């Protein structure tokens, strides 16, 4: 397929920058930052356009912190100019280059897809296989610390095959390499150590303290030329794209008809257990070629025993049963409890946002009574 070319000029178009700023503005929680940016919106966007046009835009430092509820999660927040630039890279460089290369069942974060699309696709596949009146098996493959182990050099080589524009590639690489900055790991270690000190002072049992500290320690740091910035728009697209060759191999070479990938979660459905058993090491080898490893949760499961995917548990009795899995239920209850204590109005909105999620299951959860 022909590479896209002569695309760099799209990133410093003031009209494009205005469009992506409107998108950034809708999703940004930094009210104070937005206020000051809005006061001089046009001049701020023209500064970005000028820096990009002259190829001298420099990414700023992330604001790195931890979210504690419902579980520990590292956040790497960009300032507003960097958000704008990452969005314009995504919309006008990355998506035109890679979106049409993705298989239909690679469903995370892409246009008109997402978890709802994955649910519908999986439900359709399961119904088809159950209709055959044979045992149904699920090969689940999960990749260890996916975002933190994506190899920058492999990304570069992949993108060279898609984009024939040196300036466009250099800007993407600059965004990619922000995780190589020395301060990043220092700040990650600092926020982890600060949280451990805070936990040790809490009035909770030693067992609870130990669990929290173990969860904090599991948060990785970045290796040189490895990993994507957590939360970047460009990171999401590159993570979706990185396994694209594996997707095509599974669908086109192994002829797996019932295959779905949501970021680093891969599932293949079949009625032939031995075929899936044969495919697992073959697929693992392909994934290893990208300097990634699958984790111990990867295995083949009989549908009668049940499997979990994207927050639901699926199992077969007389009919297909779909339930919200216990881990997701606990996470949602914990999240709603935190929101309810802090903001009653936001709690009501959160309940409404979960309605569609619960309606897909075979029962309504008591979470609404929490």
Coordinates of N, CA and C in Angstrom, one line a residue, residues 145-331:
X145 N 2.4 -5.8 30.8 CA 2.8 -4.4 30.9 C 2.9 -3.8 29.5
X146 N 1.8 -3.9 28.7 CA 1.9 -3.6 27.3 C 2.4 -2.2 27.0
X147 N 1.7 -1.2 27.6 CA 2.1 0.2 27.3 C 3.5 0.5 27.7
X148 N 4.0 -0.1 28.7 CA 5.4 0.2 29.2 C 6.5 -0.5 28.4
X149 N 6.1 -1.5 27.6 CA 7.1 -2.3 26.8 C 7.1 -2.1 25.3
X150 N 6.2 -1.2 24.8 CA 6.2 -1.0 23.4 C 7.6 -0.4 23.0
X151 N 8.2 -1.0 22.0 CA 9.6 -0.6 21.6 C 9.6 0.5 20.6
X152 N 10.2 1.6 21.0 CA 10.3 2.8 20.2 C 10.9 2.6 18.8
X153 N 12.0 1.8 18.8 CA 12.6 1.5 17.5 C 11.8 0.7 16.6
X154 N 11.0 -0.2 17.1 CA 10.1 -1.0 16.2 C 9.0 -0.1 15.7
X155 N 8.5 0.8 16.6 CA 7.4 1.8 16.2 C 8.0 2.7 15.0
X156 N 9.2 3.1 15.1 CA 9.8 3.9 14.1 C 9.8 3.2 12.8
X157 N 10.3 2.0 12.8 CA 10.4 1.2 11.6 C 9.0 0.9 10.9
X158 N 8.0 0.7 11.8 CA 6.7 0.5 11.3 C 6.2 1.7 10.6
X159 N 6.4 2.9 11.3 CA 5.8 4.1 10.7 C 6.5 4.6 9.4
X160 N 7.8 4.2 9.3 CA 8.5 4.5 8.0 C 7.8 3.9 6.8
X161 N 7.1 2.7 7.1 CA 6.4 2.0 6.0 C 5.1 2.6 5.7
X162 N 4.6 3.5 6.5 CA 3.3 4.1 6.4 C 3.4 5.6 6.0
X163 N 4.4 6.3 6.4 CA 4.5 7.7 6.2 C 5.8 8.1 5.4
X164 N 5.7 8.8 4.3 CA 6.8 9.2 3.5 C 6.9 10.8 3.7
X165 N 7.3 11.2 4.9 CA 7.4 12.6 5.2 C 8.3 12.7 6.4
X166 N 9.5 13.1 6.2 CA 10.5 13.2 7.2 C 10.1 14.1 8.4
X167 N 9.6 15.3 8.1 CA 9.2 16.2 9.1 C 8.0 15.6 10.0
X168 N 7.1 15.0 9.3 CA 6.0 14.4 10.1 C 6.5 13.3 11.0
X169 N 7.4 12.4 10.5 CA 8.0 11.4 11.3 C 8.7 11.9 12.5
X170 N 9.5 13.0 12.3 CA 10.3 13.5 13.4 C 9.4 14.1 14.5
X171 N 8.3 14.7 14.1 CA 7.4 15.2 15.2 C 6.8 14.0 15.9
X172 N 6.4 13.0 15.2 CA 5.8 11.8 15.9 C 6.9 11.2 16.9
X173 N 8.1 11.1 16.4 CA 9.2 10.5 17.2 C 9.4 11.4 18.4
X174 N 9.4 12.7 18.3 CA 9.6 13.6 19.4 C 8.5 13.3 20.5
X175 N 7.3 13.1 20.1 CA 6.2 12.8 21.0 C 6.4 11.4 21.7
X176 N 6.8 10.5 20.9 CA 7.1 9.1 21.3 C 8.2 9.1 22.4
X177 N 9.3 9.9 22.2 CA 10.4 9.8 23.0 C 10.3 10.7 24.3
X178 N 9.2 11.3 24.6 CA 9.0 12.0 25.8 C 9.2 11.2 27.0
X179 N 9.0 9.9 26.9 CA 9.2 9.0 28.1 C 10.7 8.7 28.4
X180 N 11.6 9.1 27.5 CA 13.0 8.9 27.7 C 13.6 10.0 28.6
X181 N 12.9 11.1 28.8 CA 13.4 12.2 29.6 C 13.7 11.7 31.0
X182 N 14.9 12.1 31.5 CA 15.4 11.7 32.8 C 14.4 12.0 34.0
X183 N 13.7 13.1 33.9 CA 12.9 13.5 35.0 C 11.7 12.5 35.2
X184 N 11.3 11.8 34.1 CA 10.0 11.0 34.1 C 10.1 10.0 35.2
X185 N 11.2 9.1 35.2 CA 11.3 8.1 36.2 C 11.6 8.7 37.6
X186 N 12.3 9.8 37.6 CA 12.5 10.4 39.0 C 11.2 10.8 39.6
X187 N 10.3 11.4 38.8 CA 9.0 11.8 39.3 C 8.1 10.7 39.6
X188 N 8.2 9.6 38.8 CA 7.4 8.4 39.1 C 7.8 7.8 40.5
X189 N 9.1 7.7 40.7 CA 9.6 7.2 41.9 C 9.2 8.1 43.1
X190 N 9.2 9.4 42.9 CA 8.9 10.3 43.9 C 7.4 10.2 44.3
X191 N 6.5 10.1 43.3 CA 5.1 10.0 43.7 C 4.8 8.7 44.3
X192 N 5.5 7.6 43.9 CA 5.3 6.3 44.5 C 5.8 6.3 46.0
X193 N 7.0 6.9 46.2 CA 7.5 7.0 47.6 C 6.6 7.8 48.5
X194 N 6.1 8.9 48.0 CA 5.3 9.8 48.8 C 4.0 9.1 49.2
X195 N 3.4 8.3 48.2 CA 2.2 7.6 48.5 C 2.5 6.5 49.5
X196 N 3.6 5.8 49.4 CA 4.0 4.7 50.4 C 4.1 5.4 51.8
X197 N 4.7 6.5 51.9 CA 4.8 7.2 53.2 C 3.4 7.5 53.8
X198 N 2.5 8.0 52.9 CA 1.2 8.3 53.3 C 0.4 7.1 53.8
X199 N 0.6 6.0 53.1 CA -0.1 4.8 53.4 C 0.3 4.3 54.8
X200 N 1.6 4.4 55.1 CA 2.1 3.9 56.3 C 1.6 4.6 57.5
X201 N 1.1 5.8 57.3 CA 0.5 6.6 58.4 C -1.0 6.4 58.6
X202 N -1.6 5.7 57.7 CA -3.1 5.5 57.7 C -3.5 4.6 58.9
X203 N -4.7 4.9 59.4 CA -5.2 4.1 60.5 C -6.0 2.9 59.9
X204 N -5.2 2.0 59.3 CA -5.8 0.8 58.8 C -4.9 -0.4 59.2
X205 N -5.4 -1.6 58.9 CA -4.7 -2.8 59.4 C -3.4 -2.9 58.6
X206 N -2.4 -3.7 59.2 CA -1.1 -3.9 58.5 C -1.3 -4.7 57.2
X207 N -2.3 -5.5 57.2 CA -2.6 -6.3 56.0 C -3.0 -5.4 54.8
X208 N -3.9 -4.4 55.2 CA -4.4 -3.5 54.2 C -3.2 -2.6 53.7
X209 N -2.4 -2.2 54.6 CA -1.2 -1.4 54.3 C -0.3 -2.1 53.3
X210 N 0.0 -3.4 53.6 CA 0.8 -4.2 52.8 C 0.3 -4.3 51.4
X211 N -1.0 -4.5 51.3 CA -1.7 -4.7 49.9 C -1.5 -3.4 49.1
X212 N -1.8 -2.2 49.8 CA -1.7 -1.0 49.1 C -0.3 -0.7 48.6
X213 N 0.7 -1.0 49.5 CA 2.1 -0.8 49.1 C 2.5 -1.7 48.0
X214 N 2.1 -2.9 48.0 CA 2.4 -3.8 46.9 C 1.8 -3.3 45.6
X215 N 0.6 -2.8 45.6 CA 0.0 -2.2 44.4 C 0.8 -1.0 43.9
X216 N 1.2 -0.2 44.8 CA 2.1 1.0 44.4 C 3.3 0.5 43.8
X217 N 4.0 -0.5 44.4 CA 5.3 -1.0 43.9 C 5.2 -1.6 42.5
X218 N 3.9 -2.1 42.1 CA 3.7 -2.7 40.8 C 3.8 -1.7 39.7
X219 N 3.6 -0.4 40.0 CA 3.6 0.6 38.9 C 5.1 0.7 38.4
X220 N 5.2 0.4 37.1 CA 6.6 0.3 36.5 C 7.2 1.7 36.3
X221 N 8.5 1.7 36.0 CA 9.2 2.9 35.5 C 9.6 2.5 34.1
X222 N 10.0 3.6 33.4 CA 10.3 3.4 31.9 C 11.7 3.0 31.7
X223 N 11.9 2.1 30.7 CA 13.2 1.8 30.2 C 13.5 2.6 29.0
X224 N 14.8 2.8 28.7 CA 15.2 3.6 27.6 C 14.6 3.1 26.3
X225 N 13.9 4.0 25.5 CA 13.3 3.6 24.2 C 12.2 2.6 24.4
X226 N 11.6 2.5 25.5 CA 10.5 1.6 25.7 C 9.3 2.4 26.3
X227 N 8.1 2.0 25.9 CA 6.9 2.5 26.6 C 6.3 3.8 26.0
X228 N 5.0 3.9 26.2 CA 4.2 5.1 25.7 C 3.8 5.9 26.9
X229 N 3.7 7.2 26.7 CA 3.2 8.1 27.7 C 1.7 7.8 28.0
X230 N 1.4 7.6 29.3 CA 0.1 7.1 29.7 C -0.9 8.3 29.5
X231 N -1.9 8.1 28.7 CA -3.0 9.1 28.5 C -2.9 9.9 27.2
X232 N -1.7 9.9 26.5 CA -1.6 10.6 25.3 C -2.5 10.1 24.2
X233 N -3.1 11.0 23.4 CA -3.9 10.5 22.2 C -3.0 9.7 21.3
X234 N -1.7 10.2 21.0 CA -0.8 9.5 20.1 C -0.5 8.1 20.7
X235 N -0.4 8.0 22.0 CA -0.1 6.7 22.6 C -1.2 5.7 22.4
X236 N -2.4 6.1 22.5 CA -3.6 5.2 22.2 C -3.5 4.7 20.8
X237 N -3.3 5.6 19.9 CA -3.3 5.1 18.5 C -2.1 4.2 18.2
X238 N -1.0 4.5 18.7 CA 0.2 3.6 18.5 C 0.0 2.3 19.2
X239 N -0.6 2.3 20.3 CA -0.9 1.0 21.0 C -1.8 0.1 20.2
X240 N -2.8 0.8 19.6 CA -3.8 0.0 18.8 C -3.0 -0.5 17.5
X241 N -2.1 0.2 17.0 CA -1.4 -0.1 15.7 C -0.3 -1.1 15.9
X242 N 0.3 -1.1 17.1 CA 1.6 -1.8 17.3 C 1.5 -3.3 17.0
X243 N 0.3 -3.9 17.3 CA 0.1 -5.3 17.1 C -0.6 -5.6 15.8
X244 N -0.7 -4.6 14.9 CA -1.4 -4.8 13.7 C -1.0 -6.0 12.9
X245 N 0.3 -6.2 12.8 CA 0.9 -7.3 12.0 C 0.4 -8.7 12.6
X246 N 0.4 -8.7 14.0 CA -0.1 -9.9 14.7 C -1.6 -10.1 14.3
X247 N -2.4 -9.1 14.3 CA -3.8 -9.2 14.0 C -4.0 -9.8 12.6
X248 N -3.2 -9.3 11.6 CA -3.4 -9.8 10.3 C -2.9 -11.2 10.2
X249 N -1.9 -11.5 10.9 CA -1.3 -12.9 10.9 C -2.4 -13.9 11.4
X250 N -3.0 -13.5 12.5 CA -4.1 -14.4 13.1 C -5.3 -14.5 12.2
X251 N -5.7 -13.4 11.6 CA -6.9 -13.5 10.7 C -6.6 -14.1 9.4
X252 N -5.4 -13.8 8.8 CA -5.2 -14.1 7.4 C -4.3 -15.4 7.2
X253 N -3.4 -15.6 8.1 CA -2.5 -16.7 7.9 C -3.0 -17.9 8.7
X254 N -3.4 -17.7 10.0 CA -4.0 -18.8 10.8 C -5.5 -19.0 10.5
X255 N -6.1 -18.0 9.8 CA -7.5 -18.2 9.4 C -8.4 -18.3 10.6
X256 N -8.2 -17.5 11.6 CA -9.0 -17.5 12.8 C -10.2 -16.5 12.5
X257 N -11.3 -17.1 12.3 CA -12.5 -16.4 11.9 C -13.1 -15.5 13.1
X258 N -13.0 -16.1 14.3 CA -13.6 -15.4 15.5 C -12.5 -14.8 16.4
X259 N -12.0 -13.7 16.0 CA -10.9 -13.1 16.7 C -11.2 -11.6 17.0
X260 N -10.9 -11.2 18.3 CA -11.1 -9.8 18.7 C -9.9 -9.4 19.5
X261 N -9.5 -8.1 19.3 CA -8.4 -7.5 20.1 C -8.9 -6.2 20.7
X262 N -8.8 -6.0 22.0 CA -9.0 -4.8 22.6 C -7.7 -4.4 23.3
X263 N -7.0 -3.5 22.6 CA -5.6 -3.1 23.1 C -4.7 -4.3 23.3
X264 N -4.5 -4.7 24.6 CA -3.6 -5.8 24.8 C -4.3 -7.1 25.2
X265 N -5.6 -7.1 25.1 CA -6.4 -8.3 25.3 C -6.8 -8.9 24.0
X266 N -6.4 -10.1 23.8 CA -6.7 -10.9 22.5 C -7.5 -12.1 22.9
X267 N -8.6 -12.3 22.1 CA -9.4 -13.6 22.3 C -9.7 -14.2 20.9
X268 N -9.5 -15.5 20.9 CA -9.9 -16.3 19.7 C -10.9 -17.4 20.2
X269 N -12.0 -17.5 19.4 CA -13.0 -18.5 19.8 C -13.0 -19.6 18.7
X270 N -13.2 -20.8 19.2 CA -13.2 -21.9 18.3 C -13.9 -23.1 19.0
X271 N -14.3 -24.1 18.2 CA -14.8 -25.3 18.7 C -13.7 -26.4 18.8
X272 N -12.6 -26.1 18.3 CA -11.4 -27.1 18.2 C -10.4 -26.7 19.2
X273 N -10.4 -27.4 20.3 CA -9.5 -27.1 21.4 C -8.0 -27.4 21.0
X274 N -7.8 -28.4 20.3 CA -6.4 -28.8 19.9 C -5.8 -27.7 18.9
X275 N -6.7 -27.2 18.1 CA -6.2 -26.1 17.2 C -5.8 -24.9 18.0
X276 N -6.5 -24.5 18.9 CA -6.2 -23.3 19.8 C -4.9 -23.6 20.6
X277 N -4.8 -24.8 21.0 CA -3.6 -25.2 21.8 C -2.3 -25.1 20.9
X278 N -2.5 -25.5 19.6 CA -1.4 -25.4 18.6 C -1.1 -24.0 18.3
X279 N -2.1 -23.1 18.3 CA -1.9 -21.7 17.9 C -1.2 -20.9 19.0
X280 N -1.5 -21.2 20.2 CA -1.0 -20.4 21.3 C 0.5 -20.1 21.2
X281 N 1.4 -21.1 21.1 CA 2.8 -20.9 21.0 C 3.2 -20.1 19.7
X282 N 2.5 -20.4 18.7 CA 2.8 -19.7 17.4 C 2.5 -18.2 17.5
X283 N 1.4 -17.9 18.1 CA 1.0 -16.4 18.3 C 2.0 -15.8 19.3
X284 N 2.3 -16.5 20.4 CA 3.3 -16.0 21.4 C 4.6 -15.7 20.7
X285 N 5.1 -16.5 19.8 CA 6.3 -16.2 19.1 C 6.2 -15.0 18.3
X286 N 5.1 -14.7 17.7 CA 4.9 -13.5 16.9 C 4.9 -12.3 17.8
X287 N 4.3 -12.4 19.0 CA 4.3 -11.3 19.9 C 5.7 -11.0 20.5
X288 N 6.4 -12.1 20.7 CA 7.8 -12.0 21.2 C 8.7 -11.2 20.2
X289 N 8.4 -11.3 18.9 CA 9.2 -10.6 17.9 C 9.0 -9.1 18.0
X290 N 8.0 -8.7 18.7 CA 7.8 -7.2 19.0 C 8.4 -6.8 20.3
X291 N 9.2 -7.7 20.9 CA 9.8 -7.5 22.2 C 8.8 -7.3 23.3
X292 N 7.7 -8.1 23.2 CA 6.7 -8.2 24.2 C 6.6 -9.6 24.7
X293 N 6.0 -9.8 25.9 CA 5.8 -11.1 26.5 C 4.3 -11.2 26.9
X294 N 3.8 -12.4 26.7 CA 2.4 -12.7 27.2 C 2.5 -13.1 28.7
X295 N 1.5 -12.8 29.5 CA 1.6 -13.1 30.9 C 0.9 -14.4 31.2
X296 N 1.0 -14.8 32.5 CA 0.5 -16.1 32.9 C -1.0 -16.3 32.8
X297 N -1.7 -15.2 32.7 CA -3.2 -15.3 32.6 C -3.6 -15.9 31.2
X298 N -2.7 -15.9 30.2 CA -3.0 -16.4 28.9 C -3.3 -17.9 28.9
X299 N -4.4 -18.3 28.4 CA -4.8 -19.8 28.5 C -6.0 -20.0 27.6
X300 N -6.4 -21.3 27.5 CA -7.6 -21.7 26.8 C -8.6 -22.1 27.8
X301 N -9.8 -21.6 27.6 CA -10.9 -21.8 28.6 C -12.1 -22.4 27.9
X302 N -12.7 -23.4 28.5 CA -14.0 -23.9 28.1 C -15.1 -22.9 28.4
X303 N -16.0 -22.6 27.5 CA -17.0 -21.6 27.7 C -18.0 -22.1 28.8
X304 N -18.1 -23.4 29.1 CA -18.9 -23.9 30.2 C -18.4 -23.5 31.5
X305 N -17.1 -23.2 31.6 CA -16.5 -22.8 32.8 C -16.4 -21.3 33.0
X306 N -16.6 -20.6 31.9 CA -16.7 -19.1 31.9 C -15.4 -18.4 31.7
X307 N -15.5 -17.2 31.0 CA -14.3 -16.4 30.9 C -14.7 -14.9 30.9
X308 N -13.7 -14.1 31.3 CA -14.0 -12.7 31.4 C -13.4 -11.9 30.3
X309 N -14.1 -10.8 29.9 CA -13.6 -10.0 28.8 C -14.3 -8.6 28.9
X310 N -13.5 -7.6 29.1 CA -13.9 -6.2 29.2 C -15.0 -6.0 30.2
X311 N -14.8 -6.6 31.4 CA -15.7 -6.3 32.5 C -16.9 -7.3 32.6
X312 N -17.1 -8.2 31.7 CA -18.2 -9.1 31.7 C -17.6 -10.5 31.9
X313 N -18.4 -11.4 32.5 CA -18.1 -12.8 32.5 C -19.2 -13.6 31.6
X314 N -18.7 -14.4 30.7 CA -19.5 -15.1 29.8 C -19.4 -16.6 30.1
X315 N -20.5 -17.3 30.2 CA -20.4 -18.8 30.4 C -21.7 -19.4 29.9
X316 N -21.6 -20.7 29.6 CA -22.7 -21.4 28.9 C -23.3 -22.5 29.9
X317 N -24.5 -22.3 30.1 CA -25.3 -23.4 30.8 C -26.2 -24.0 29.8
X318 N -27.5 -23.8 29.9 CA -28.4 -24.2 28.8 C -28.4 -23.1 27.7
X319 N -28.1 -21.9 28.2 CA -28.0 -20.7 27.3 C -26.7 -19.9 27.6
X320 N -26.4 -19.0 26.8 CA -25.3 -18.1 27.1 C -25.7 -17.1 28.2
X321 N -24.9 -17.1 29.2 CA -25.1 -16.2 30.4 C -24.1 -15.1 30.4
X322 N -24.5 -13.9 30.5 CA -23.5 -12.7 30.6 C -23.8 -12.0 31.9
X323 N -22.7 -11.9 32.7 CA -22.8 -11.1 33.9 C -21.7 -10.2 34.1
X324 N -21.9 -9.1 34.9 CA -20.7 -8.3 35.2 C -19.8 -9.0 36.1
X325 N -18.5 -9.1 35.8 CA -17.7 -9.9 36.7 C -17.4 -9.3 38.0
X326 N -17.0 -10.1 39.0 CA -16.9 -9.7 40.4 C -15.9 -8.5 40.5
X327 N -14.8 -8.7 39.8 CA -13.7 -7.6 40.0 C -14.2 -6.3 39.5
X328 N -14.9 -6.3 38.4 CA -15.5 -5.0 37.8 C -16.6 -4.5 38.8
X329 N -17.4 -5.4 39.3 CA -18.4 -4.9 40.3 C -17.8 -4.3 41.5
X330 N -16.8 -4.9 42.0 CA -16.1 -4.2 43.2 C -15.5 -2.9 42.8
X331 N -14.9 -2.8 41.6 CA -14.3 -1.6 41.2 C -15.4 -0.5 41.1

